[in-house]
Amino acid sequence: MVSLIGIVLGLGTLLLFVSPLLYVYIKGPEGTSPTPYEADLAERREKGRDEQ
């Protein structure tokens, strides 16, 4: 019985941390503002093009 409660609590906390990440992952590309990681990638791509 205790293990079941532990599993439920563990999944609950995991969901609490994962859901914002999933929200950003799903909304990021379509949203108006890209995530900092995506913005950084785009910036690096632009620099790479300039050097070539």
mmCIF file of N, CA and C in Angstrom:
data_model
loop_
_atom_site.group_PDB
_atom_site.id
_atom_site.type_symbol
_atom_site.label_atom_id
_atom_site.label_comp_id
_atom_site.label_asym_id
_atom_site.label_seq_id
_atom_site.Cartn_x
_atom_site.Cartn_y
_atom_site.Cartn_z
ATOM 1 N N MET A 1 0.836 -1.205 0.000
ATOM 2 C CA MET A 1 0.000 0.000 0.000
ATOM 3 C C MET A 1 0.874 1.261 0.000
ATOM 4 N N VAL A 2 1.924 1.240 0.796
ATOM 5 C CA VAL A 2 2.818 2.408 0.872
ATOM 6 C C VAL A 2 3.514 2.625 -0.468
ATOM 7 N N SER A 3 3.895 1.526 -1.121
ATOM 8 C CA SER A 3 4.601 1.655 -2.400
ATOM 9 C C SER A 3 3.697 2.296 -3.460
ATOM 10 N N LEU A 4 2.414 1.967 -3.416
ATOM 11 C CA LEU A 4 1.459 2.547 -4.364
ATOM 12 C C LEU A 4 1.383 4.060 -4.185
ATOM 13 N N ILE A 5 1.330 4.499 -2.924
ATOM 14 C CA ILE A 5 1.293 5.939 -2.628
ATOM 15 C C ILE A 5 2.587 6.600 -3.116
ATOM 16 N N GLY A 6 3.703 5.928 -2.901
ATOM 17 C CA GLY A 6 4.996 6.447 -3.349
ATOM 18 C C GLY A 6 5.050 6.608 -4.854
ATOM 19 N N ILE A 7 4.525 5.616 -5.578
ATOM 20 C CA ILE A 7 4.500 5.671 -7.044
ATOM 21 C C ILE A 7 3.640 6.838 -7.513
ATOM 22 N N VAL A 8 2.471 6.991 -6.905
ATOM 23 C CA VAL A 8 1.556 8.078 -7.285
ATOM 24 C C VAL A 8 2.195 9.441 -7.025
ATOM 25 N N LEU A 9 2.822 9.585 -5.855
ATOM 26 C CA LEU A 9 3.498 10.846 -5.525
ATOM 27 C C LEU A 9 4.658 11.105 -6.482
ATOM 28 N N GLY A 10 5.411 10.060 -6.791
ATOM 29 C CA GLY A 10 6.540 10.190 -7.713
ATOM 30 C C GLY A 10 6.089 10.639 -9.092
ATOM 31 N N LEU A 11 5.039 9.999 -9.600
ATOM 32 C CA LEU A 11 4.506 10.377 -10.909
ATOM 33 C C LEU A 11 3.955 11.796 -10.885
ATOM 34 N N GLY A 12 3.326 12.160 -9.776
ATOM 35 C CA GLY A 12 2.767 13.510 -9.642
ATOM 36 C C GLY A 12 3.839 14.581 -9.728
ATOM 37 N N THR A 13 4.931 14.374 -8.982
ATOM 38 C CA THR A 13 6.014 15.359 -9.006
ATOM 39 C C THR A 13 6.697 15.371 -10.369
ATOM 40 N N LEU A 14 6.849 14.193 -10.962
ATOM 41 C CA LEU A 14 7.455 14.102 -12.292
ATOM 42 C C LEU A 14 6.616 14.876 -13.302
ATOM 43 N N LEU A 15 5.304 14.690 -13.229
ATOM 44 C CA LEU A 15 4.393 15.387 -14.136
ATOM 45 C C LEU A 15 4.480 16.895 -13.938
ATOM 46 N N LEU A 16 4.639 17.312 -12.692
ATOM 47 C CA LEU A 16 4.741 18.738 -12.367
ATOM 48 C C LEU A 16 5.953 19.365 -13.060
ATOM 49 N N PHE A 17 7.069 18.615 -13.108
ATOM 50 C CA PHE A 17 8.275 19.137 -13.750
ATOM 51 C C PHE A 17 8.228 18.986 -15.266
ATOM 52 N N VAL A 18 7.623 17.897 -15.751
ATOM 53 C CA VAL A 18 7.643 17.599 -17.184
ATOM 54 C C VAL A 18 6.621 18.419 -17.956
ATOM 55 N N SER A 19 5.455 18.691 -17.348
ATOM 56 C CA SER A 19 4.390 19.375 -18.084
ATOM 57 C C SER A 19 4.785 20.763 -18.605
ATOM 58 N N PRO A 20 5.490 21.608 -17.822
ATOM 59 C CA PRO A 20 5.934 22.886 -18.401
ATOM 60 C C PRO A 20 6.896 22.689 -19.567
ATOM 61 N N LEU A 21 7.775 21.683 -19.446
ATOM 62 C CA LEU A 21 8.718 21.403 -20.533
ATOM 63 C C LEU A 21 7.973 20.950 -21.779
ATOM 64 N N LEU A 22 6.984 20.075 -21.604
ATOM 65 C CA LEU A 22 6.174 19.625 -22.733
ATOM 66 C C LEU A 22 5.423 20.793 -23.357
ATOM 67 N N TYR A 23 4.892 21.680 -22.517
ATOM 68 C CA TYR A 23 4.150 22.845 -23.003
ATOM 69 C C TYR A 23 5.045 23.715 -23.877
ATOM 70 N N VAL A 24 6.264 23.964 -23.410
ATOM 71 C CA VAL A 24 7.214 24.777 -24.179
ATOM 72 C C VAL A 24 7.591 24.041 -25.464
ATOM 73 N N TYR A 25 7.796 22.718 -25.355
ATOM 74 C CA TYR A 25 8.201 21.927 -26.519
ATOM 75 C C TYR A 25 7.125 21.946 -27.595
ATOM 76 N N ILE A 26 5.853 21.853 -27.181
ATOM 77 C CA ILE A 26 4.746 21.838 -28.139
ATOM 78 C C ILE A 26 4.459 23.243 -28.657
ATOM 79 N N LYS A 27 4.415 24.226 -27.755
ATOM 80 C CA LYS A 27 4.038 25.591 -28.127
ATOM 81 C C LYS A 27 5.200 26.377 -28.724
ATOM 82 N N GLY A 28 6.431 26.000 -28.384
ATOM 83 C CA GLY A 28 7.607 26.777 -28.781
ATOM 84 C C GLY A 28 7.691 27.066 -30.274
ATOM 85 N N PRO A 29 7.730 26.024 -31.127
ATOM 86 C CA PRO A 29 7.881 26.264 -32.565
ATOM 87 C C PRO A 29 6.742 27.093 -33.158
ATOM 88 N N GLU A 30 5.503 26.878 -32.672
ATOM 89 C CA GLU A 30 4.351 27.578 -33.248
ATOM 90 C C GLU A 30 4.131 28.944 -32.603
ATOM 91 N N GLY A 31 4.603 29.103 -31.369
ATOM 92 C CA GLY A 31 4.385 30.348 -30.631
ATOM 93 C C GLY A 31 5.148 31.518 -31.229
ATOM 94 N N THR A 32 4.852 32.710 -30.736
ATOM 95 C CA THR A 32 5.489 33.911 -31.273
ATOM 96 C C THR A 32 6.961 33.968 -30.888
ATOM 97 N N SER A 33 7.287 33.599 -29.657
ATOM 98 C CA SER A 33 8.678 33.680 -29.212
ATOM 99 C C SER A 33 9.281 32.280 -29.123
ATOM 100 N N PRO A 34 10.408 32.058 -29.781
ATOM 101 C CA PRO A 34 11.073 30.753 -29.676
ATOM 102 C C PRO A 34 11.728 30.604 -28.314
ATOM 103 N N THR A 35 11.992 29.383 -27.911
ATOM 104 C CA THR A 35 12.680 29.157 -26.645
ATOM 105 C C THR A 35 14.113 29.664 -26.779
ATOM 106 N N PRO A 36 14.753 30.028 -25.670
ATOM 107 C CA PRO A 36 16.138 30.524 -25.746
ATOM 108 C C PRO A 36 17.051 29.549 -26.482
ATOM 109 N N TYR A 37 16.833 28.250 -26.277
ATOM 110 C CA TYR A 37 17.665 27.241 -26.939
ATOM 111 C C TYR A 37 17.519 27.329 -28.453
ATOM 112 N N GLU A 38 16.280 27.436 -28.932
ATOM 113 C CA GLU A 38 16.037 27.528 -30.373
ATOM 114 C C GLU A 38 16.598 28.825 -30.938
ATOM 115 N N ALA A 39 16.452 29.920 -30.190
ATOM 116 C CA ALA A 39 16.990 31.206 -30.634
ATOM 117 C C ALA A 39 18.506 31.118 -30.766
ATOM 118 N N ASP A 40 19.146 30.445 -29.810
ATOM 119 C CA ASP A 40 20.596 30.277 -29.838
ATOM 120 C C ASP A 40 21.012 29.445 -31.044
ATOM 121 N N LEU A 41 20.272 28.380 -31.325
ATOM 122 C CA LEU A 41 20.566 27.544 -32.487
ATOM 123 C C LEU A 41 20.462 28.348 -33.774
ATOM 124 N N ALA A 42 19.405 29.137 -33.899
ATOM 125 C CA ALA A 42 19.204 29.950 -35.095
ATOM 126 C C ALA A 42 20.347 30.947 -35.247
ATOM 127 N N GLU A 43 20.769 31.531 -34.133
ATOM 128 C CA GLU A 43 21.863 32.502 -34.162
ATOM 129 C C GLU A 43 23.149 31.835 -34.641
ATOM 130 N N ARG A 44 23.420 30.639 -34.143
ATOM 131 C CA ARG A 44 24.628 29.919 -34.552
ATOM 132 C C ARG A 44 24.572 29.562 -36.032
ATOM 133 N N ARG A 45 23.390 29.188 -36.515
ATOM 134 C CA ARG A 45 23.234 28.869 -37.931
ATOM 135 C C ARG A 45 23.559 30.084 -38.796
ATOM 136 N N GLU A 46 23.067 31.245 -38.366
ATOM 137 C CA GLU A 46 23.326 32.482 -39.115
ATOM 138 C C GLU A 46 24.823 32.790 -39.142
ATOM 139 N N LYS A 47 25.501 32.630 -38.015
ATOM 140 C CA LYS A 47 26.943 32.879 -37.952
ATOM 141 C C LYS A 47 27.681 31.912 -38.869
ATOM 142 N N GLY A 48 27.238 30.672 -38.888
ATOM 143 C CA GLY A 48 27.857 29.665 -39.751
ATOM 144 C C GLY A 48 27.744 30.047 -41.216
ATOM 145 N N ARG A 49 26.609 30.590 -41.606
ATOM 146 C CA ARG A 49 26.410 31.013 -42.992
ATOM 147 C C ARG A 49 27.306 32.197 -43.338
ATOM 148 N N ASP A 50 27.461 33.111 -42.388
ATOM 149 C CA ASP A 50 28.293 34.291 -42.640
ATOM 150 C C ASP A 50 29.748 33.904 -42.877
ATOM 151 N N GLU A 51 30.223 32.901 -42.133
ATOM 152 C CA GLU A 51 31.626 32.500 -42.249
ATOM 153 C C GLU A 51 31.917 31.831 -43.584
ATOM 154 N N GLN A 52 30.936 31.130 -44.114
ATOM 155 C CA GLN A 52 31.167 30.395 -45.367
ATOM 156 C C GLN A 52 31.197 31.306 -46.579
#
